[in-house]
Coordinates of C-alpha atoms in Angstrom, one line a residue:
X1 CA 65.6 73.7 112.1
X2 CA 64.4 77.0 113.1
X3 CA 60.8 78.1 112.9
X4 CA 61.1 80.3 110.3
X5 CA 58.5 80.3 106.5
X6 CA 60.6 79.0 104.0
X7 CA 61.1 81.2 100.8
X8 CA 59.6 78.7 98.6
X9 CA 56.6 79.0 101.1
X10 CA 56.2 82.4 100.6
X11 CA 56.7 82.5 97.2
X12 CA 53.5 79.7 96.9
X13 CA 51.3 82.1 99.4
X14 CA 51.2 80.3 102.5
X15 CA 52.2 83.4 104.7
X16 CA 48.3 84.5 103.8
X17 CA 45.8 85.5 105.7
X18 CA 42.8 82.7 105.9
X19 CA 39.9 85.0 104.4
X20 CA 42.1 85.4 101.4
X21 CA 41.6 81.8 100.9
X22 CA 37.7 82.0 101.5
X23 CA 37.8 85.0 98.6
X24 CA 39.8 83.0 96.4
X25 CA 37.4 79.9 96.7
X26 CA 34.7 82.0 96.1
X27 CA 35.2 84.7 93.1
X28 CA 36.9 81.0 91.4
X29 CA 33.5 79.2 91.7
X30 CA 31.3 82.1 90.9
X31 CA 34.0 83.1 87.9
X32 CA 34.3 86.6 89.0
X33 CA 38.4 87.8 88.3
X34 CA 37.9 91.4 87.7
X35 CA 41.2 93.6 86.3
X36 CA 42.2 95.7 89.2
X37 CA 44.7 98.2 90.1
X38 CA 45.4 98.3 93.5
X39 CA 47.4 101.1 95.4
X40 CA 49.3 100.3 99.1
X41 CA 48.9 103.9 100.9
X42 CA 49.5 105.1 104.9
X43 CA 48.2 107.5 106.8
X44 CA 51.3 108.8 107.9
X45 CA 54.5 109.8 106.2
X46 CA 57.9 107.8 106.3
X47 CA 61.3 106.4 104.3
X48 CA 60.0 103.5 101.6
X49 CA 61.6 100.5 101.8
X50 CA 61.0 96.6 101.1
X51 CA 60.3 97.0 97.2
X52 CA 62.5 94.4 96.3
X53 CA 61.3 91.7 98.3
X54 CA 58.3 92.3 96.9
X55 CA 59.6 92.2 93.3
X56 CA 60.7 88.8 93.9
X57 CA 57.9 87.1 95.4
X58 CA 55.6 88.4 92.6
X59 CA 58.2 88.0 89.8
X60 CA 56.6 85.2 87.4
X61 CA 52.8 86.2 87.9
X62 CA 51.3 88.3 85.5
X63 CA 50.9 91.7 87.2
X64 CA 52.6 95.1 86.7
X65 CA 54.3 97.1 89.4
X66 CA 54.3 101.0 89.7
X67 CA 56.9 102.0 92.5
X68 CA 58.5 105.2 94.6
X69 CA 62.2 104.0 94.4
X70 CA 63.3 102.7 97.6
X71 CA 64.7 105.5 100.0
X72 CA 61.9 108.1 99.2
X73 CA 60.3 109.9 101.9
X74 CA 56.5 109.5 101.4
X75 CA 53.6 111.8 102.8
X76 CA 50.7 111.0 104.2
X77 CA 47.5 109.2 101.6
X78 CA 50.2 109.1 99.0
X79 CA 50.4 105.9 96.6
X80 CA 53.7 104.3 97.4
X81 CA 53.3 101.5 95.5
X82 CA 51.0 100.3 93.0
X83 CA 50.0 96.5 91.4
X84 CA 48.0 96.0 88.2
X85 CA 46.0 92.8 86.8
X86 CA 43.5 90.2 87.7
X87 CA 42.9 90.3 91.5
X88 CA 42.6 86.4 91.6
X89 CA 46.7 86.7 89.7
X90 CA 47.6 88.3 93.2
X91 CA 44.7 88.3 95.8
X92 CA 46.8 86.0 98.5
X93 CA 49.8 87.9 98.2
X94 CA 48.4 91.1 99.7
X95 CA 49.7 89.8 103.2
X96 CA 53.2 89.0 102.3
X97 CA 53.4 92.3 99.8
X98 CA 52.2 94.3 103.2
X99 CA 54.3 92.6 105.5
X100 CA 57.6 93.6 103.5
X101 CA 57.1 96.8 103.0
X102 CA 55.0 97.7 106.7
X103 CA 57.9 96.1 108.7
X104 CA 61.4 97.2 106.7
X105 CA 59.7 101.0 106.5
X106 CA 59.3 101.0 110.0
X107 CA 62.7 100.4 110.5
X108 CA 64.0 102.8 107.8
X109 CA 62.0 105.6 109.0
X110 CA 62.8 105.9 112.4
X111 CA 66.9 105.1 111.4
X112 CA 66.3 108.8 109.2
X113 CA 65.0 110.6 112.3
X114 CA 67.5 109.3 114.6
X115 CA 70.1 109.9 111.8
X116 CA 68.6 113.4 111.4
X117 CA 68.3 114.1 114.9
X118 CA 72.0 113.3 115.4
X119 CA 73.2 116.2 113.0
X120 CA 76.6 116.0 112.1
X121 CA 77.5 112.8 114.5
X122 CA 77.4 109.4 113.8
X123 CA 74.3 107.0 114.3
X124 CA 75.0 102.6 114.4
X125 CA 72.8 100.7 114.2
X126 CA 72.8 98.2 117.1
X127 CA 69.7 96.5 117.3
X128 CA 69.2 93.2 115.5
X129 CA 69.9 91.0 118.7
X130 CA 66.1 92.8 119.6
X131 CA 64.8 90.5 116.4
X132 CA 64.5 87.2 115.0
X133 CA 67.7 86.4 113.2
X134 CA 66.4 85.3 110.2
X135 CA 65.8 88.6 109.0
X136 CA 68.8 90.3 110.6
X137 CA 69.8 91.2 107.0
X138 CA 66.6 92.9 106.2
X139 CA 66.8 95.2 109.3
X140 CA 70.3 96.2 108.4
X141 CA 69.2 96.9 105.2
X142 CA 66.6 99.6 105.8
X143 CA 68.4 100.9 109.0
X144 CA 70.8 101.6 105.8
X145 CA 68.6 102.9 103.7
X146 CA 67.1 104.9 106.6
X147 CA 70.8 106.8 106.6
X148 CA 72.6 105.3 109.4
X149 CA 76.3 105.6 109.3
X150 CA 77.1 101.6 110.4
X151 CA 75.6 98.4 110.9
X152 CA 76.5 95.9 113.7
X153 CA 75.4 92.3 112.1
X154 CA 77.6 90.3 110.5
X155 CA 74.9 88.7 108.3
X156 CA 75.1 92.5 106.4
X157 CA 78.3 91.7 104.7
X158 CA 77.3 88.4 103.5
X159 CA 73.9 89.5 102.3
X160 CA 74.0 93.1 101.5
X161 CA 77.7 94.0 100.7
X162 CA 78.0 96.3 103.5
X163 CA 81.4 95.7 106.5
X164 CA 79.7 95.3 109.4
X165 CA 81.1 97.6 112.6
X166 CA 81.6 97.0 116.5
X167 CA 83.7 97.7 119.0
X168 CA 84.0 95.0 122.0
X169 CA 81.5 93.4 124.7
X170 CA 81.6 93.2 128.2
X171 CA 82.1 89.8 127.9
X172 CA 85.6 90.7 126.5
X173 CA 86.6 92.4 129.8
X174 CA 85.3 89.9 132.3
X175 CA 86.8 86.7 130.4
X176 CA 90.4 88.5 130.9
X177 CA 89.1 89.4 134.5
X178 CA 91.1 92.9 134.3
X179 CA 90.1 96.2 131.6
X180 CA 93.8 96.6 131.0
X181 CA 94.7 93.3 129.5
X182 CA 91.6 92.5 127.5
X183 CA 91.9 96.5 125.8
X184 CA 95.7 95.8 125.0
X185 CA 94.5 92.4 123.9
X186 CA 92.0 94.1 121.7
X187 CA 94.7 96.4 120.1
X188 CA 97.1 93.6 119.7
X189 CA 94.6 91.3 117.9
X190 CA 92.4 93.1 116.1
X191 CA 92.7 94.7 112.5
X192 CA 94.9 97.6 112.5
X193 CA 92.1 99.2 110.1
X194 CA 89.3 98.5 113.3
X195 CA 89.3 101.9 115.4
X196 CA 90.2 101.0 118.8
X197 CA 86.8 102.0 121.0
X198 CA 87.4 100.7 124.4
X199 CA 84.6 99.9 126.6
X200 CA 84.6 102.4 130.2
X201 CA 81.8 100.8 132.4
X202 CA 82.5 97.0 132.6
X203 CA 83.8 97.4 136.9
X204 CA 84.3 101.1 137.7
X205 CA 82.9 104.6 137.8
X206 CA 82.9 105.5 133.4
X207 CA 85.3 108.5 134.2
X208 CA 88.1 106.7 135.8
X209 CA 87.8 103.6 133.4
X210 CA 88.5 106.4 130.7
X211 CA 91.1 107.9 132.2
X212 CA 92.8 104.0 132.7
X213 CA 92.2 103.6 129.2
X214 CA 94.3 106.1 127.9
X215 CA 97.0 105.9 130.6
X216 CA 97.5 102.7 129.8
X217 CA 97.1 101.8 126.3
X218 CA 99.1 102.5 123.2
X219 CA 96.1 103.3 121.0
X220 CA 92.6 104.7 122.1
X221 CA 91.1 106.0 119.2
X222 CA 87.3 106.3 121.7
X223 CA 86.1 105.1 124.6
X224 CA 82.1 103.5 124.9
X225 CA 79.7 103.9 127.3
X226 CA 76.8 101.5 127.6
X227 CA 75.5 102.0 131.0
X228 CA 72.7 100.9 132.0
X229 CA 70.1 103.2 133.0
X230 CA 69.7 101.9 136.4
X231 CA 73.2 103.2 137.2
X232 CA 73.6 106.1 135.0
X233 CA 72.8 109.0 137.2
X234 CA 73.3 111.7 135.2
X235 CA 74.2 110.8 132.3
X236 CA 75.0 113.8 130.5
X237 CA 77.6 115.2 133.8
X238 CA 79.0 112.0 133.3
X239 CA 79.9 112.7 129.7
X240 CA 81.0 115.7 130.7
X241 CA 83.7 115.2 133.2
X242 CA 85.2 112.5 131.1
X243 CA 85.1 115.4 128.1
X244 CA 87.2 117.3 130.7
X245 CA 89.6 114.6 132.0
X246 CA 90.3 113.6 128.2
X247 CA 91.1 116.9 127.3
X248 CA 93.3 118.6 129.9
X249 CA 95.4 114.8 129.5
X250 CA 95.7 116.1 125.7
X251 CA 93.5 113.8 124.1
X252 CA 90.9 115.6 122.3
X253 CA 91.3 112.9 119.6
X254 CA 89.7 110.3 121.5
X255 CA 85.9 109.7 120.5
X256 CA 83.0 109.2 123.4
X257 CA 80.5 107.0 122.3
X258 CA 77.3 106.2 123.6
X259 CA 75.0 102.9 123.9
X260 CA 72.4 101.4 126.1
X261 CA 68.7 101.9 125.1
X262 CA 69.2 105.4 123.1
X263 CA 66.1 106.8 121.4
X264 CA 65.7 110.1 119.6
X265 CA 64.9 112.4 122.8
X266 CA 68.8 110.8 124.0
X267 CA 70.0 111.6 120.6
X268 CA 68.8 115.7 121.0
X269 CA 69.8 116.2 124.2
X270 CA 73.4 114.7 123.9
X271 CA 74.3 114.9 120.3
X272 CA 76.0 118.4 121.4
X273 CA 78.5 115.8 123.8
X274 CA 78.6 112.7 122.2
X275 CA 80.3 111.6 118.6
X276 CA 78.4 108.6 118.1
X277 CA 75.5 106.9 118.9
X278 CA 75.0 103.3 118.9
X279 CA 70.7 102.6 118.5
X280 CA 69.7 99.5 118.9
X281 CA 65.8 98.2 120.0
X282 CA 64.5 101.6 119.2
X283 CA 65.6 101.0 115.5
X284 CA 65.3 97.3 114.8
X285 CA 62.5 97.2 116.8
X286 CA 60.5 100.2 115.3
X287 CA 56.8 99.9 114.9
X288 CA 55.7 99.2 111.6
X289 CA 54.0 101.6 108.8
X290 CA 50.8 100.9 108.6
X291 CA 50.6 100.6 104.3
X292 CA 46.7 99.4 103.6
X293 CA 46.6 97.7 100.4
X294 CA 42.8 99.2 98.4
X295 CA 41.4 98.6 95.4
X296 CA 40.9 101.8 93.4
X297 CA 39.8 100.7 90.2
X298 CA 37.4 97.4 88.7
X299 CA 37.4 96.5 85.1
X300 CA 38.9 99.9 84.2
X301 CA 36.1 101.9 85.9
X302 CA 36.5 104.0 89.1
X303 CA 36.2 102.8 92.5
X304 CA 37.2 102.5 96.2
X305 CA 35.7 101.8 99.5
X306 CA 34.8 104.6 102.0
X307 CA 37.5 107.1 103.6
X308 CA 39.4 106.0 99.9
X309 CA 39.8 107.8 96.8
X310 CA 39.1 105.8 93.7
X311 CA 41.3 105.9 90.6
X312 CA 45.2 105.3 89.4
X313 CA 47.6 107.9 91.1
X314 CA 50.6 109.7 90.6
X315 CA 52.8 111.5 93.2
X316 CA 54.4 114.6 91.9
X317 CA 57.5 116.4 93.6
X318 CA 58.6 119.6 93.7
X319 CA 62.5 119.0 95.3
X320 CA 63.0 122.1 96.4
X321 CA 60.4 122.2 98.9
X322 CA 59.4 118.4 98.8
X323 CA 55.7 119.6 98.2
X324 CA 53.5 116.7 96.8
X325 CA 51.0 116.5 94.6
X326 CA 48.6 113.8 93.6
X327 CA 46.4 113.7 90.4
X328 CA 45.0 110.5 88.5
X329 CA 47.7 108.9 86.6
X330 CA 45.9 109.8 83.4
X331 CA 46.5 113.5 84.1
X332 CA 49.4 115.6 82.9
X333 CA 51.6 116.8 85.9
X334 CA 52.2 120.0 87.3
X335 CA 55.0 122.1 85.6
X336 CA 58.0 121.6 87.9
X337 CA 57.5 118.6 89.7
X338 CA 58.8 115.1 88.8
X339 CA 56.2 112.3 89.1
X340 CA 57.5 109.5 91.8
X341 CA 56.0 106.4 90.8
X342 CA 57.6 104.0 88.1
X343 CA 57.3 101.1 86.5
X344 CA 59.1 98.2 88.1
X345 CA 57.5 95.4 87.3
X346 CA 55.7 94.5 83.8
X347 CA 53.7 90.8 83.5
X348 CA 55.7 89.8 86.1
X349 CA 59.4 90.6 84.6
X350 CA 61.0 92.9 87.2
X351 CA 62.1 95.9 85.1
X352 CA 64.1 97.8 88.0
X353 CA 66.2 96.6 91.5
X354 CA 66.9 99.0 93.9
X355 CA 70.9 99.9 94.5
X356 CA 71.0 99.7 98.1
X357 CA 73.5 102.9 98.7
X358 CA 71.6 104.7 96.0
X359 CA 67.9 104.6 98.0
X360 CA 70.3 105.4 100.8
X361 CA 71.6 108.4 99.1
X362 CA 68.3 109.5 98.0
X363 CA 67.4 109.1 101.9
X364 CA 70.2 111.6 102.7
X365 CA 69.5 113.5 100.1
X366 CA 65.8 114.4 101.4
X367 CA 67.4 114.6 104.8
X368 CA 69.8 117.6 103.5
X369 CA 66.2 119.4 102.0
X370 CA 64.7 119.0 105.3
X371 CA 67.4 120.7 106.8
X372 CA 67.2 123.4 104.4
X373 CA 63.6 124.4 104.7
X374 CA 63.9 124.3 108.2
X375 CA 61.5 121.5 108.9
X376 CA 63.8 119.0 111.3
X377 CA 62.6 119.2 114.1
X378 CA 59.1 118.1 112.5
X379 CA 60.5 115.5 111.0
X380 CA 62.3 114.4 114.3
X381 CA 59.4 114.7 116.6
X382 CA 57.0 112.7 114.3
X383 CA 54.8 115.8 113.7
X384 CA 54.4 115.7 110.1

């Protein structure tokens, strides 16, 4: 109904790109299927994700599968993942192996620096109306494992396990044609358990719809703002006075939120004012990683193409200072760091499944150590 691959499609190879076909054709006729190990790298750093999706569409074909566990922050040139076997096993699955891991770390990576940006304060993801539907489930999933506190989609508690949040839509507001009725309407209907955020900046100036909110209805756990920029002014004076009117009408208890186009510089320069931010296109729409899948090694015997180093790789960690090093996977590591890469995949029997909250709580974890060493505002600002 919808034009969308199917997963059986994928799984055969059709979501290739052509010249994989071409090679294919060609090292068949001439009998050339050398045994290859074959390393997916960036040039920049970021939070892994997309390694099971990946496990499933090559589970069956004879390769191995060495693997940072999902939720690891990677540096640049470092092997993040690594497949092992005849190239011809796995040659037209390069694009689809790419295209997993590229598009969810994107996501995943810029949900940790917003996350990290935001300190102590709450970051939801808001942003899978910006994509295709079909894969709202996979951007929830690594804005997850990226460390944000909530997801919006539905499709997440069907396909991950994970209650979806939300407060209430303009829509709401101008069906009932009054803000009063549909935000007593809200509390009356939904789920006790649902915090009441009511939404300040459907008809009126976001300061007076706040202080209507709480006059006038029996439970206002926050109030949301999702102005759009066009008619913000300033946005942060804004925040302000309703901080002030909530207060001196004894309602410190009541939460501001804030939505409408947020990206990390909004994050920095209001997390000091706001007590949750909801993130939407500049999450589940962030730019890929740009993995490159190379060759490092023919028929056991070193090689790579140029600006590549040849060879089998380990990444070793030292977790107190999340210093890397790499050294051929035939090398002893370094006293005091913990190599990375696993085994996930052997002859095509997956061997390990990431737990999604546990790649999440690794991604926190490395947040916390970046914190520590005093290096987040590099991480925030991309300047690794």
């Amino acid at each position: 109904m919808f034009l969308v691959v199917r997963d059986e499609d994928i799984k055969k190879g059709l979501t290739t790109d052509k010249y994989f076909i071409w090679t294919e054709k060609i090292l068949k006729e001439k009998r050339v299927n050398p045994y290859v190990v074959a390393e997916f790298t960036a040039s920049r750093w970021g939070i892994f994700s997309g390694l099971n999706d990946v496990l499933r569409l090559m589970e069956g074909i004879n390769v191995d599968i060495y693997a940072m566990p999902e939720g690891t922050l990677f540096f640049p040139h470092e092997p993040v993942m690594v497949v092992t076997g005849h190239y011809l096993d796995f040659a037209r699955f390069e694009t689809a192996m790419l295209g997993f891991i590229c598009h969810s770390s994107g996501v995943s990576t810029k949900a940790f620096r917003a996350k990290l940006a935001a300190g102590d304060k709450r970051v939801l993801s808001f942003g899978t109306r910006r994509q295709h539907p079909a894969i709202a489930a996979m951007i929830e999933r690594a804005a997850w494992i990226g460390g944000v506190d909530g997801v919006s989609n539905v499709a997440a508690e069907k396909y991950l396990g994970i209650e979806s949040v939300g407060t209430m839509p303009h829509a709401l507001i101008i069906s009932f044609g009054d803000q009063v009725a549909a935000w007593r309407a809200y509390n009356e209907v939904v789920d006790e358990s649902v915090p009441r955020t009511m939404l300040v900046d459907t008809y009126c100036d976001e300061k007076s719809e706040a202080i209507r909110a709480v006059e006038n209805v029996e439970r206002v756990d926050a109030v949301r703002l999702d102005t759009p920029s066009s008619r913000r002014g300033n946005i942060r004076k804004i925040i302000e006075e309703i901080r002030w009117e909530l207060d001196i009408r004894g309602r410190r208890d009541v939460r501001i939120v804030l939505s409408g186009g947020l990206d990390i510089e909004d994050i920095l320069s209001l997390r000091d004012v706001v007590d949750a931010f909801g993130v939407g296109t500049s999450i589940a729409g962030a730019g890929p990683i740009d993995f490159s899948m190379d060759i490092v090694e023919r028929n056991g015997e070193f090689c790579a193409k140029r600006g590549k180093r040849s060879g089998m790789k380990q990444v070793y960690r030292d977790w107190e200072t999340l210093e890397d090093e790499v050294r051929l996977f035939s090398q002893d590591g370094p006293e005091g760091k913990e190599p990375l890469l696993e085994k996930v995949m052997e002859g095509g029997r997956i061997l390990k499944e990431t737990d999604l909250n546990s790649a999440r709580d690794l991604a926190l974890r490395q947040m916390e150590i970046i914190r520590r060493i005093g290096r987040a505002e590099e991480f925030v600002r991309d300047e690794v």
